[in-house]
């Protein structure tokens, strides 16, 4: 393919993508295929001779689309959103074309510098304390990770490295193998499984703190466990607070937890993967009060801020804490400007060395939507969730299972877990809409998350009519 054909085919692909997204609600939201469906549709080996582009494109609809879950369909209400916008897709095209591997400033100065500035822009939108901004003289700063899971792991490993160095400074005879078995990290019992997984990868034990009736960790609960563990000779070193849990979008009380972590010299990381985007709206910003106590903070613009996956924004109060944990300086990666205070080498802030030019997506989206446009988008989704909540509350057969704060509604039929499991199976089996469940206080609960950029009130109304109809059929089948 030469440049001339690329121009032609590129325009065709943009048309295909635009058509796909414009007509996505006509597609069945969840695929009707069995495991292994794809293998029988393509040859067992790669072709020896080149095939035509036309043949490749024909196979998109034949091979790929039958097995796609359409996350951007207005009938997709599962998990949390994955962001999508035309400016972000165009930026991704440019990122792919430039194709730099931005492990250091010298590897592509624009890649590094735009990221630093974009994370400062975003931090200011969130009204983060100045400690988290890089500016030109700050000790903190932001970095784009691949996912919130990576950010949690990075924070935990940095905290582990920091506590080991502090202990060894006071007790030079203690080795890492003496210290690590005593280390304990903590999270909410509602925290995402990736937090527990970070402990597994980091080789430290992870304890879950029980939550209150609103599924939130409070200060007293953490304090009690810390006292017990210190009395047992253990070393608490890391706490991951969650703002907007995956099951119910609950918020840990960081104004209570933060001072405890600071007093106990425990690294507090805040995971706001989904909810963090909403903090650009003044009415939701109070949920971030207490951020000043945190050592690191993360959320995913690729969930709810119109920036395509992958783009997970992470800030640290002291970048030396992260750099100190991961810094390696082979001769082939050194460059003349690395000691300059204005230069960031992001390979020291992450697990992989290489990184894509992801900040282009932030730059395009921030400029083409503006802060007001992004706020309007968040508010629209919250309004749609509130609309669905009112429909559920108006039906005496159903109950709301958790506070509706943002774009997630947790609801269920009044009755047994088995009844609700059956309802969910019928909803997903019909493949008109797609939902996933969670468990709250021992109850099987259905989650309705407003996800797609194109979701409107009519889609929410249709979804509720469908759920209500299936519930009626199910309840009629029960013995009276």
mmCIF file of N, CA and C in Angstrom, residues 187-191 208-222 239 242 245 247-257 401-403 439-442:
data_model
loop_
_atom_site.group_PDB
_atom_site.id
_atom_site.type_symbol
_atom_site.label_atom_id
_atom_site.label_comp_id
_atom_site.label_asym_id
_atom_site.label_seq_id
_atom_site.Cartn_x
_atom_site.Cartn_y
_atom_site.Cartn_z
ATOM 1 N N UNK A 187 -7.588 -2.153 51.603
ATOM 2 C CA UNK A 187 -8.560 -1.551 50.690
ATOM 3 C C UNK A 187 -9.952 -1.811 51.240
ATOM 4 N N UNK A 188 -10.936 -1.163 50.636
ATOM 5 C CA UNK A 188 -12.338 -1.408 50.963
ATOM 6 C C UNK A 188 -12.734 -2.818 50.540
ATOM 7 N N UNK A 189 -13.715 -3.391 51.247
ATOM 8 C CA UNK A 189 -14.240 -4.694 50.787
ATOM 9 C C UNK A 189 -15.094 -4.528 49.525
ATOM 10 N N UNK A 190 -15.290 -3.275 49.094
ATOM 11 C CA UNK A 190 -15.992 -2.982 47.841
ATOM 12 C C UNK A 190 -15.022 -2.608 46.714
ATOM 13 N N UNK A 191 -13.713 -2.591 47.013
ATOM 14 C CA UNK A 191 -12.721 -2.156 46.022
ATOM 15 C C UNK A 191 -12.687 -3.117 44.835
ATOM 16 N N UNK A 208 -8.960 -6.430 53.577
ATOM 17 C CA UNK A 208 -10.130 -5.650 53.191
ATOM 18 C C UNK A 208 -10.800 -5.065 54.433
ATOM 19 N N UNK A 209 -11.100 -3.771 54.362
ATOM 20 C CA UNK A 209 -11.750 -3.075 55.466
ATOM 21 C C UNK A 209 -13.256 -3.088 55.231
ATOM 22 N N UNK A 210 -14.000 -3.430 56.272
ATOM 23 C CA UNK A 210 -15.456 -3.498 56.129
ATOM 24 C C UNK A 210 -16.048 -2.101 55.939
ATOM 25 N N UNK A 211 -17.191 -2.064 55.272
ATOM 26 C CA UNK A 211 -17.829 -0.800 54.923
ATOM 27 C C UNK A 211 -19.128 -0.606 55.701
ATOM 28 N N UNK A 212 -19.643 0.641 55.675
ATOM 29 C CA UNK A 212 -20.878 0.948 56.391
ATOM 30 C C UNK A 212 -22.105 0.650 55.522
ATOM 31 N N UNK A 213 -23.252 1.133 55.921
ATOM 32 C CA UNK A 213 -24.487 0.821 55.199
ATOM 33 C C UNK A 213 -24.528 1.438 53.807
ATOM 34 N N UNK A 214 -23.714 2.461 53.590
ATOM 35 C CA UNK A 214 -23.639 3.083 52.266
ATOM 36 C C UNK A 214 -22.451 2.526 51.468
ATOM 37 N N UNK A 215 -21.864 1.411 51.945
ATOM 38 C CA UNK A 215 -20.755 0.712 51.273
ATOM 39 C C UNK A 215 -19.488 1.579 51.217
ATOM 40 N N UNK A 216 -19.308 2.402 52.258
ATOM 41 C CA UNK A 216 -18.175 3.324 52.350
ATOM 42 C C UNK A 216 -17.275 2.930 53.511
ATOM 43 N N UNK A 217 -15.950 3.016 53.323
ATOM 44 C CA UNK A 217 -15.010 2.807 54.431
ATOM 45 C C UNK A 217 -14.941 4.094 55.255
ATOM 46 N N UNK A 218 -15.099 3.946 56.576
ATOM 47 C CA UNK A 218 -15.002 5.084 57.479
ATOM 48 C C UNK A 218 -13.705 5.001 58.293
ATOM 49 N N UNK A 219 -13.353 6.118 58.895
ATOM 50 C CA UNK A 219 -12.084 6.203 59.620
ATOM 51 C C UNK A 219 -11.956 5.199 60.748
ATOM 52 N N UNK A 220 -13.018 5.024 61.533
ATOM 53 C CA UNK A 220 -12.957 4.130 62.693
ATOM 54 C C UNK A 220 -12.638 2.692 62.281
ATOM 55 N N UNK A 221 -13.224 2.251 61.171
ATOM 56 C CA UNK A 221 -12.992 0.878 60.710
ATOM 57 C C UNK A 221 -11.523 0.664 60.364
ATOM 58 N N UNK A 222 -10.919 1.645 59.678
ATOM 59 C CA UNK A 222 -9.496 1.534 59.343
ATOM 60 C C UNK A 222 -8.633 1.581 60.597
ATOM 61 N N UNK A 239 -2.792 2.184 51.762
ATOM 62 C CA UNK A 239 -4.246 2.076 51.766
ATOM 63 C C UNK A 239 -4.785 2.632 50.455
ATOM 64 N N UNK A 242 -11.339 4.159 47.575
ATOM 65 C CA UNK A 242 -12.075 4.169 46.310
ATOM 66 C C UNK A 242 -13.127 5.258 46.333
ATOM 67 N N UNK A 245 -17.062 3.120 43.731
ATOM 68 C CA UNK A 245 -16.766 1.689 43.627
ATOM 69 C C UNK A 245 -17.479 1.072 42.425
ATOM 70 N N UNK A 247 -19.114 -1.939 42.197
ATOM 71 C CA UNK A 247 -20.465 -2.497 42.402
ATOM 72 C C UNK A 247 -21.554 -1.430 42.465
ATOM 73 N N UNK A 248 -21.328 -0.342 43.249
ATOM 74 C CA UNK A 248 -22.452 0.572 43.517
ATOM 75 C C UNK A 248 -22.113 2.051 43.402
ATOM 76 N N UNK A 249 -20.890 2.386 42.990
ATOM 77 C CA UNK A 249 -20.449 3.787 42.925
ATOM 78 C C UNK A 249 -20.496 4.434 44.314
ATOM 79 N N UNK A 250 -19.990 3.715 45.320
ATOM 80 C CA UNK A 250 -19.896 4.241 46.687
ATOM 81 C C UNK A 250 -18.580 5.002 46.855
ATOM 82 N N UNK A 251 -18.550 5.863 47.885
ATOM 83 C CA UNK A 251 -17.398 6.740 48.091
ATOM 84 C C UNK A 251 -16.834 6.561 49.497
ATOM 85 N N UNK A 252 -15.580 6.116 49.575
ATOM 86 C CA UNK A 252 -14.913 6.037 50.876
ATOM 87 C C UNK A 252 -14.735 7.448 51.442
ATOM 88 N N UNK A 253 -14.760 7.536 52.764
ATOM 89 C CA UNK A 253 -14.731 8.843 53.431
ATOM 90 C C UNK A 253 -13.285 9.321 53.598
ATOM 91 N N UNK A 254 -12.725 9.926 52.545
ATOM 92 C CA UNK A 254 -11.293 10.250 52.571
ATOM 93 C C UNK A 254 -10.947 11.400 53.516
ATOM 94 N N UNK A 255 -11.954 12.215 53.897
ATOM 95 C CA UNK A 255 -11.661 13.262 54.891
ATOM 96 C C UNK A 255 -11.387 12.649 56.266
ATOM 97 N N UNK A 256 -11.920 11.460 56.533
ATOM 98 C CA UNK A 256 -11.608 10.736 57.780
ATOM 99 C C UNK A 256 -10.382 9.848 57.616
ATOM 100 N N UNK A 257 -10.271 9.212 56.460
ATOM 101 C CA UNK A 257 -9.197 8.226 56.241
ATOM 102 C C UNK A 257 -7.843 8.898 56.029
ATOM 103 N N UNK A 401 -31.088 -0.278 45.319
ATOM 104 C CA UNK A 401 -30.208 -0.949 46.285
ATOM 105 C C UNK A 401 -29.059 -0.094 46.796
ATOM 106 N N UNK A 402 -28.827 1.074 46.182
ATOM 107 C CA UNK A 402 -27.734 1.953 46.623
ATOM 108 C C UNK A 402 -28.042 3.371 46.150
ATOM 109 N N UNK A 403 -27.474 4.356 46.824
ATOM 110 C CA UNK A 403 -27.685 5.748 46.424
ATOM 111 C C UNK A 403 -27.276 5.953 44.967
ATOM 112 N N UNK A 439 -23.017 -7.829 43.790
ATOM 113 C CA UNK A 439 -23.582 -8.309 45.052
ATOM 114 C C UNK A 439 -23.417 -7.216 46.094
ATOM 115 N N UNK A 440 -24.510 -6.831 46.726
ATOM 116 C CA UNK A 440 -24.480 -5.798 47.762
ATOM 117 C C UNK A 440 -25.179 -6.335 49.001
ATOM 118 N N UNK A 441 -24.456 -6.374 50.109
ATOM 119 C CA UNK A 441 -25.003 -6.861 51.389
ATOM 120 C C UNK A 441 -25.684 -8.221 51.219
ATOM 121 N N UNK A 442 -25.039 -9.085 50.444
ATOM 122 C CA UNK A 442 -25.545 -10.442 50.258
ATOM 123 C C UNK A 442 -26.666 -10.571 49.245
#
